[in-house]
Coordinates of C-alpha atoms and ligand atoms in Angstrom, one line a residue:
M1 CA 3.9 39.5 6.7
I2 CA 0.9 36.6 5.4
K3 CA -2.2 37.8 6.4
E4 CA -3.7 34.3 7.5
E5 CA -2.0 31.9 9.7
I6 CA -0.6 29.2 7.5
F7 CA 0.1 25.7 9.0
V8 CA 2.5 23.1 8.1
T9 CA -0.5 21.0 7.1
K10 CA -4.2 21.2 6.5
P11 CA -6.1 17.8 6.3
Y12 CA -8.0 17.2 2.9
L13 CA -11.8 16.6 3.6
P14 CA -13.6 15.1 1.0
P15 CA -17.0 16.7 0.0
K16 CA -19.7 16.5 2.8
E17 CA -22.3 14.8 0.8
E18 CA -19.8 11.9 0.4
Y19 CA -19.2 11.1 3.8
E20 CA -23.1 11.8 4.7
E21 CA -23.8 8.7 2.4
Y22 CA -21.5 6.4 4.6
L23 CA -23.1 8.0 7.8
K24 CA -26.4 7.2 6.5
Y25 CA -25.3 3.5 6.3
I26 CA -23.3 3.7 9.8
W27 CA -26.5 5.0 11.2
E28 CA -29.0 2.4 9.7
S29 CA -26.6 -0.5 10.6
R30 CA -25.5 0.6 14.0
H31 CA -22.5 -1.3 13.4
L32 CA -19.7 1.3 14.6
T33 CA -16.5 -0.9 14.9
N34 CA -15.2 -4.5 15.3
N35 CA -14.9 -5.7 11.5
G36 CA -17.7 -3.8 10.0
K37 CA -18.8 -3.9 6.6
L38 CA -17.1 -0.4 5.9
L39 CA -13.6 -1.6 7.1
M40 CA -14.1 -4.7 4.7
E41 CA -14.8 -2.6 1.9
F42 CA -11.6 -0.4 2.9
I43 CA -9.6 -3.4 3.2
G44 CA -10.5 -4.5 -0.3
K45 CA -9.6 -1.4 -2.1
L46 CA -6.5 -0.5 -0.1
S47 CA -5.0 -4.2 -1.0
E48 CA -6.0 -3.5 -4.7
L49 CA -4.4 0.0 -4.9
M50 CA -1.1 -1.8 -2.8
G51 CA -1.1 -4.7 -4.8
V52 CA -0.9 -6.9 -2.0
K53 CA -2.7 -10.0 -1.0
Q54 CA -3.6 -8.6 2.5
C55 CA -3.8 -5.6 4.5
L56 CA -5.3 -4.5 7.8
P57 CA -6.2 -0.7 8.8
M58 CA -6.1 -0.1 12.1
S59 CA -6.6 2.9 14.7
N60 CA -3.2 4.5 14.0
G61 CA -0.2 4.0 12.4
H62 CA 1.8 3.7 15.6
M63 CA -0.2 0.5 17.0
A64 CA 0.2 -1.0 13.5
L65 CA 3.9 -0.6 14.0
E66 CA 4.2 -1.6 17.6
L67 CA 1.8 -4.8 16.8
M68 CA 3.6 -5.6 13.6
L69 CA 6.9 -5.9 15.5
Q70 CA 4.9 -7.8 18.2
A71 CA 3.8 -10.3 15.5
F72 CA 7.2 -11.1 14.2
G73 CA 8.4 -12.3 17.7
L74 CA 11.6 -10.5 17.7
S75 CA 14.3 -10.2 20.3
G76 CA 17.3 -8.5 21.3
E77 CA 18.6 -5.6 18.6
V78 CA 16.8 -3.8 16.1
I79 CA 18.7 -1.3 13.7
T80 CA 16.8 1.4 13.0
T81 CA 17.2 5.3 12.2
P82 CA 17.0 8.3 14.8
Y83 CA 15.9 10.4 12.2
T84 CA 12.1 9.9 12.4
F85 CA 9.1 10.6 14.3
A86 CA 8.7 9.4 18.0
S87 CA 6.8 6.6 17.1
T88 CA 9.4 4.5 15.2
T89 CA 11.5 4.4 18.1
H90 CA 8.9 4.0 20.8
A91 CA 7.4 1.1 19.0
I92 CA 10.7 -0.9 18.9
V93 CA 11.3 0.0 22.7
R94 CA 7.8 -0.5 23.8
N95 CA 8.5 -4.2 22.2
G96 CA 11.1 -4.6 25.0
L97 CA 13.5 -4.5 22.0
T98 CA 16.8 -2.4 21.8
P99 CA 17.3 0.0 19.1
V100 CA 20.6 0.3 17.4
F101 CA 21.0 3.6 15.7
C102 CA 22.1 3.5 11.9
D103 CA 22.9 6.8 10.3
I104 CA 21.2 8.2 7.1
R105 CA 22.3 9.4 3.8
E106 CA 22.6 13.1 3.1
S107 CA 20.7 13.1 0.0
D108 CA 17.6 11.8 1.1
C109 CA 17.6 11.4 5.0
T110 CA 17.1 7.5 4.7
M111 CA 19.0 4.7 6.4
D112 CA 22.6 4.5 4.9
P113 CA 22.8 1.0 3.8
D114 CA 26.5 1.1 3.5
K115 CA 26.4 1.6 7.5
I116 CA 24.2 -1.4 8.3
E117 CA 26.6 -4.2 8.4
A118 CA 28.8 -2.7 11.0
L119 CA 26.2 -2.5 13.4
I120 CA 24.8 -6.2 13.0
T121 CA 25.6 -8.4 16.2
E122 CA 24.5 -12.2 17.1
K123 CA 21.6 -10.1 19.0
T124 CA 20.1 -8.3 16.0
S125 CA 16.6 -9.6 14.7
A126 CA 15.4 -6.9 12.3
I127 CA 15.9 -3.6 10.5
V128 CA 13.5 -1.0 10.7
P129 CA 14.2 1.6 8.3
V130 CA 11.9 4.6 7.5
H131 CA 10.8 6.0 4.2
V132 CA 11.2 9.6 5.6
Y133 CA 9.2 12.3 4.0
G134 CA 8.1 9.7 1.4
M135 CA 11.6 9.4 0.3
P136 CA 11.9 5.6 -0.6
C137 CA 14.7 3.7 1.1
D138 CA 17.5 1.7 -0.8
V139 CA 15.1 -1.1 -0.3
E140 CA 17.6 -3.4 -2.7
A141 CA 20.6 -2.6 -0.8
I142 CA 18.8 -3.0 2.7
E143 CA 17.0 -6.2 1.9
A144 CA 20.3 -7.8 0.3
I145 CA 21.8 -7.2 3.7
A146 CA 19.1 -8.6 5.4
K147 CA 18.8 -11.8 3.5
K148 CA 22.6 -12.2 4.0
H149 CA 22.3 -12.3 8.0
N150 CA 18.9 -13.6 8.0
L151 CA 17.1 -10.5 9.3
K152 CA 13.6 -9.2 9.0
V153 CA 12.9 -5.9 7.2
I154 CA 10.0 -3.8 8.8
Y155 CA 9.4 -0.5 7.1
D156 CA 8.3 2.5 8.8
A157 CA 6.2 3.7 5.6
A158 CA 3.9 6.2 7.5
H159 CA 4.8 8.8 4.8
A160 CA 5.1 6.7 1.8
F161 CA 1.5 5.8 1.1
G162 CA 0.5 5.2 -2.8
E163 CA 4.4 5.6 -3.7
T164 CA 5.6 3.1 -6.2
I165 CA 9.2 2.0 -6.8
N166 CA 10.4 0.9 -10.4
G167 CA 6.4 0.4 -11.0
R168 CA 5.8 -1.4 -7.6
N169 CA 3.7 -0.2 -5.1
V170 CA 6.0 0.5 -2.0
A171 CA 4.1 -1.9 0.3
Q172 CA 5.3 -4.6 -1.6
F173 CA 9.0 -4.5 -0.2
G174 CA 10.6 -6.1 2.8
D175 CA 8.8 -8.4 5.1
A176 CA 6.2 -5.7 6.3
S177 CA 5.3 -2.0 6.1
M178 CA 3.3 0.2 8.1
F179 CA 1.4 3.4 6.6
S180 CA -0.1 6.2 9.0
F181 CA -3.5 7.8 7.9
H182 CA -3.3 10.2 10.2
A183 CA -5.0 13.7 9.6
T184 CA -1.6 15.2 9.0
K185 CA -0.7 12.6 6.2
C186 CA -1.4 13.2 2.5
F187 CA -4.0 10.3 2.7
T188 CA -6.3 10.3 5.8
S189 CA -8.9 8.4 7.7
I190 CA -8.8 10.8 10.6
E191 CA -6.6 8.6 12.7
G192 CA -5.8 5.4 11.1
G193 CA -2.7 3.2 10.0
C194 CA -2.4 0.1 8.2
A195 CA -0.1 -3.1 8.4
V196 CA 1.0 -5.0 5.5
A197 CA 3.2 -8.2 6.2
K198 CA 4.0 -10.9 3.4
D199 CA 3.6 -14.0 5.5
P200 CA -0.2 -14.7 6.1
D201 CA 0.8 -16.3 9.7
V202 CA 2.3 -12.8 10.7
M203 CA -0.7 -11.1 9.2
L204 CA -3.2 -13.4 11.0
R205 CA -1.1 -12.8 14.3
I206 CA -1.3 -8.9 13.6
Y207 CA -5.2 -9.4 13.2
Q208 CA -5.5 -11.2 16.6
L209 CA -3.2 -8.7 18.5
Q210 CA -5.0 -5.7 17.3
N211 CA -8.3 -7.2 19.1
F212 CA -6.7 -8.1 22.4
G213 CA -5.4 -11.3 21.4
I214 CA -8.6 -13.0 21.5
M215 CA -9.2 -16.1 19.6
D216 CA -13.0 -16.7 20.4
E217 CA -15.3 -16.2 23.3
E218 CA -13.5 -18.1 25.5
N219 CA -10.0 -18.2 24.4
V220 CA -7.6 -15.4 24.8
V221 CA -4.0 -16.4 23.6
F222 CA -1.8 -13.4 23.0
V223 CA -1.1 -10.5 25.2
G224 CA -2.7 -8.1 22.7
A225 CA -4.4 -4.5 22.6
N226 CA -7.2 -2.6 21.3
A227 CA -5.9 -1.1 17.7
K228 CA -9.2 -1.7 15.7
M229 CA -10.1 0.8 13.0
N230 CA -13.8 2.0 13.4
E231 CA -16.5 2.4 10.8
F232 CA -16.3 6.5 10.8
Q233 CA -12.5 6.2 10.1
A234 CA -13.1 3.7 7.3
A235 CA -15.8 5.7 5.9
M236 CA -13.6 8.9 5.7
G237 CA -10.8 6.3 4.2
L238 CA -13.2 5.2 1.5
C239 CA -14.1 8.8 0.8
N240 CA -10.4 10.1 0.5
L241 CA -9.2 6.8 -1.4
K242 CA -11.4 8.5 -4.7
H243 CA -9.6 11.5 -4.2
F244 CA -6.1 10.5 -3.9
E245 CA -4.9 10.6 -7.1
E246 CA -6.2 14.0 -7.9
N247 CA -4.8 15.3 -4.7
T248 CA -1.5 14.0 -5.6
L249 CA -1.3 16.0 -8.7
R250 CA -2.6 19.1 -6.5
R251 CA 0.5 18.5 -4.1
K252 CA 3.1 17.7 -6.7
A253 CA 2.1 21.1 -8.1
V254 CA 2.6 23.0 -4.9
V255 CA 5.9 21.1 -4.6
E256 CA 7.2 21.9 -8.2
H257 CA 6.2 25.5 -7.4
Y258 CA 8.3 25.6 -4.3
V259 CA 11.1 24.1 -6.3
E260 CA 10.9 26.7 -9.1
K261 CA 10.7 29.6 -6.7
L262 CA 13.3 28.6 -4.2
E263 CA 15.8 27.4 -6.5
G264 CA 19.1 29.4 -6.9
I265 CA 18.8 30.6 -3.1
E266 CA 22.3 30.1 -2.1
G267 CA 22.5 28.0 1.4
L268 CA 19.0 26.2 0.9
R269 CA 18.8 22.8 -0.4
F270 CA 15.6 20.4 -1.2
F271 CA 15.3 17.2 -2.4
D272 CA 15.3 16.2 -6.2
Y273 CA 11.7 15.1 -6.9
K274 CA 12.9 14.1 -10.5
S275 CA 13.0 10.4 -10.6
D276 CA 12.5 7.7 -13.2
S277 CA 12.1 4.9 -10.7
V278 CA 10.1 6.6 -7.9
T279 CA 6.1 8.0 -8.0
F280 CA 6.1 10.2 -4.9
N281 CA 3.0 11.2 -3.1
Y282 CA 4.5 14.6 -2.1
S283 CA 3.6 14.5 1.6
Y284 CA 6.6 16.9 2.7
F285 CA 8.6 19.5 1.8
P286 CA 11.6 19.9 3.8
I287 CA 14.3 22.1 3.1
F288 CA 17.8 22.2 4.5
I289 CA 19.6 25.3 5.5
D290 CA 23.6 26.0 5.3
K291 CA 23.7 28.9 7.9
D292 CA 27.3 29.8 6.6
K293 CA 25.7 30.2 3.0
Y294 CA 22.3 31.7 3.8
G295 CA 23.1 33.8 6.4
L296 CA 20.7 32.7 9.0
S297 CA 20.3 29.4 11.1
R298 CA 17.6 26.8 10.9
D299 CA 16.2 28.3 14.2
D300 CA 16.5 31.9 13.0
V301 CA 14.3 31.0 10.0
Y302 CA 11.7 29.4 11.9
K303 CA 11.4 32.2 14.0
Y304 CA 11.4 34.9 11.2
L305 CA 8.7 32.5 9.2
L306 CA 6.7 32.4 12.6
E307 CA 6.5 36.2 12.8
N308 CA 5.4 36.3 9.3
N309 CA 2.3 33.9 10.3
V310 CA 3.9 30.5 8.5
H311 CA 4.0 27.6 11.0
A312 CA 6.7 25.6 9.5
R313 CA 7.8 22.5 11.3
K314 CA 11.3 20.8 12.6
Y315 CA 10.4 17.7 11.4
F316 CA 12.6 15.7 12.5
Y317 CA 14.3 17.5 15.5
P318 CA 15.7 16.4 17.6
I319 CA 16.5 13.2 16.4
T320 CA 15.0 10.1 18.6
S321 CA 18.4 9.0 20.1
E322 CA 18.5 12.6 21.9
F323 CA 15.0 12.4 23.4
E324 CA 14.9 13.0 27.1
C325 CA 13.0 9.5 27.8
Y326 CA 16.2 7.7 26.0
K327 CA 19.1 9.8 27.5
D328 CA 20.0 7.4 30.1
C329 CA 19.5 4.1 28.1
G330 CA 23.0 3.9 26.3
F331 CA 21.8 2.7 23.0
K332 CA 24.3 2.3 20.5
G333 CA 25.3 4.3 17.1
N334 CA 27.0 6.8 15.6
V335 CA 24.7 9.0 13.7
S336 CA 26.5 12.2 12.9
V337 CA 24.6 12.9 9.6
A338 CA 21.4 12.3 11.3
K339 CA 22.2 14.8 14.1
R340 CA 23.3 17.6 11.1
M341 CA 20.4 17.1 9.0
S342 CA 18.1 17.6 12.0
E343 CA 19.7 20.8 13.0
C344 CA 19.2 22.4 9.6
V345 CA 16.1 20.9 8.4
L346 CA 12.7 22.7 8.1
T347 CA 9.4 21.4 7.0
L348 CA 7.7 24.2 4.8
P349 CA 3.5 24.2 4.5
L350 CA 2.3 21.6 2.2
Y351 CA -1.3 20.6 1.3
V352 CA -3.7 20.1 -1.2
D353 CA -5.4 23.7 -1.3
L354 CA -2.4 25.5 -0.7
D355 CA -2.5 28.6 -2.6
L356 CA 0.3 29.0 -5.2
E357 CA 0.2 32.7 -4.3
I358 CA 0.9 31.8 -0.5
V359 CA 3.7 29.9 -1.7
D360 CA 5.1 32.6 -3.8
D361 CA 4.8 34.8 -0.4
I362 CA 6.6 32.0 1.8
C363 CA 9.4 31.6 -1.0
D364 CA 9.7 35.6 -1.0
L365 CA 10.2 35.5 2.5
L366 CA 12.8 33.0 2.4
R367 CA 14.9 34.7 -0.4
N368 CA 14.4 38.3 1.4
A369 CA 15.3 36.9 4.6
S370 CA 18.8 35.9 3.4
A371 CA 19.2 39.1 1.1
M372 CA 18.5 41.3 4.0
V373 CA 21.2 39.7 6.3
K374 CA 23.8 39.4 3.6
K375 CA 23.4 43.1 3.1
S376 CA 23.6 44.4 6.7
Ligands
T4K1 N1 6.2 6.9 11.8 C1 6.5 8.0 11.2 C2 7.8 8.3 10.7 C3 5.7 9.0 11.7 O1 5.9 10.4 10.9 C4 4.6 8.7 12.3 C5 3.4 9.8 12.6 C6 4.0 7.7 12.8 C7 5.1 6.5 12.4 C8 2.8 7.5 13.5 O2 1.8 7.4 12.9 P1 0.3 7.7 13.5 O3 0.2 6.7 15.0 O4 0.3 9.2 14.0 O5 -0.8 7.4 12.7 C9 2.1 14.8 13.5 C10 1.4 13.6 13.4 O6 0.4 13.7 14.7 C11 1.9 12.4 13.3 O7 0.9 11.5 12.8 C12 3.0 12.4 12.2 N2 4.1 11.2 12.2 C13 3.8 13.5 12.6 C14 5.0 13.8 11.5 O8 3.1 14.8 12.6 P2 2.6 16.9 15.3 O9 2.6 16.7 16.9 O10 3.4 17.4 14.7 O11 0.8 17.2 14.8 P3 0.1 18.6 15.0 O12 -0.9 18.3 15.7 O13 1.1 19.7 15.8 O14 -0.3 19.1 13.6 C15 0.5 19.6 12.7 C16 0.1 20.7 11.9 O15 -1.2 20.1 11.3 C17 -1.1 21.5 13.0 O16 0.0 22.6 13.2 C18 -2.1 22.0 12.3 C19 -2.4 20.8 11.3 N3 -3.7 20.1 11.6 C20 -3.4 19.0 12.4 C21 -4.5 18.3 12.7 C22 -4.1 17.0 13.8 C23 -4.9 20.4 10.9 O17 -5.0 21.4 10.6 N4 -5.9 19.7 11.5 C24 -5.9 18.3 12.5 O18 -6.8 17.9 12.6 O19 2.4 15.2 14.9

C-alpha cells in the first residue's frame, strides 16, 4: 500500500513570489477583470507561443468551445467523437446542434478519418474532433475531408496545449481550436481556456460573445454570455508559461518511467510516445487493460489501486453518447471501438512533481496484481 494518497493529477503552482509580483500590480491598479493589462500581456505571449495572429483566453475551456461554435453560426449536424469529456458534446448540444458520433481509432483514441464521410449528410455543417489525451488527430485527413465537403473543422484541443505536429503548433490546424487551462491540465490559469480561430471575423465574434454580445454602451447585438478571463487567472497563466517547457520535460520523464516499468506486462497497452512528427505535452497517461490477458478487468484494477491509495481515473468512461442526459435523444453513430476503449481504460497519476519512486510503486502494484491472479 502506498502511504500517501496519490491523485490522477496535482496542479503545478509557480513559486509564490512570482505570483505575488503580479498580485502587487493588481492591488495597485484595482483592475480585476474586463480586458486588464495582464490579460493583454497573456494574449501576446500565448499568440507568440502558438504562432497564431490572434487568440483569446477565456474563463474556461468549455465556454471557449461553446462560444466558438456559436461564433461560426453553425446549423444542423456536427460530426464529433463520444470518446471525450462531457464538455465537447454539451457544447454542441447547447448550441442547438445535433451531434453525430464518429468512431475512434484504437491506436490513439482520436476520430477515425475513414469513418467520417459515411456520416456526412446535407445537414452537416462542421467536424469537431478531439486531440484526446494530447494525441493529435489525423489533421491532414480530417481537413481534406472537410475541404471536399465544405465543412468547418473546430478542434477540441483541451488536452493539446503547446504540442506541435511536423513543427507547427497544434493551434494552427483547422478553422479553430479550443484549449483548456483548467487546474488539472498541463498548463493552468486556475480555471481558464483559450479560443483560436483563423478568420478574424470569427475571432471578433467570439470576443463579442464572451462579453454578453455588447458592442458599445448602448448596443447589444448578439446573445452572448460572460466568459471573460480575469486578471488573477491571467497572472497565473503568465507565471506558469515561464515554467511550461521545463514542466513538460518533467512530465516526459514520468511518462518514460511508466513506459519502462510497465513494458512487458501482458494485457496492458499504452500509447507510443516515440514520434518523428509530434512533440507531446505528456498531459495524461492512459493504459488499456485486456482482461483476458491481464487477468483482471479495468474495474478490478481501479478498485485495487484505490485500496492502495492510488486514485486512477476512468477518463473517458462512459462515452458521452451513453450519458443519462442523452439517452432519449436518438443521436446517430456506430461507436463500437470508442465503447470498447472506454471500458478498458484507466488513466494513471501524472504530474510534474510525481516522485519516480511512487511511479515504481504504482507499476509494482500493476505487475503484482496480474501475477497474483494468474498464480491463483
Ligand atoms: N474538452 C475536453 C476534452 C476536456 O477534457 C475538458 C476538461 C474540456 C473540454 C473543458 O475544459 P474546462 O472547461 O474544464 O477548462 C477534470 C477537469 O475539471 C476538466 O477540466 C477536464 N477536462 C477533465 C478531463 O477532468 P474532473 O471532474 O475529473 O476533475 P476533479 O475535480 O475530479 O479533479 C481530478 C483530480 O485532480 C482530483 O482527484 C484531485 C486533483 N485536483 C483537482 C483540482 C481541481 C487537484 O489536486 N487540485 C485541484 O484544484 O474533471
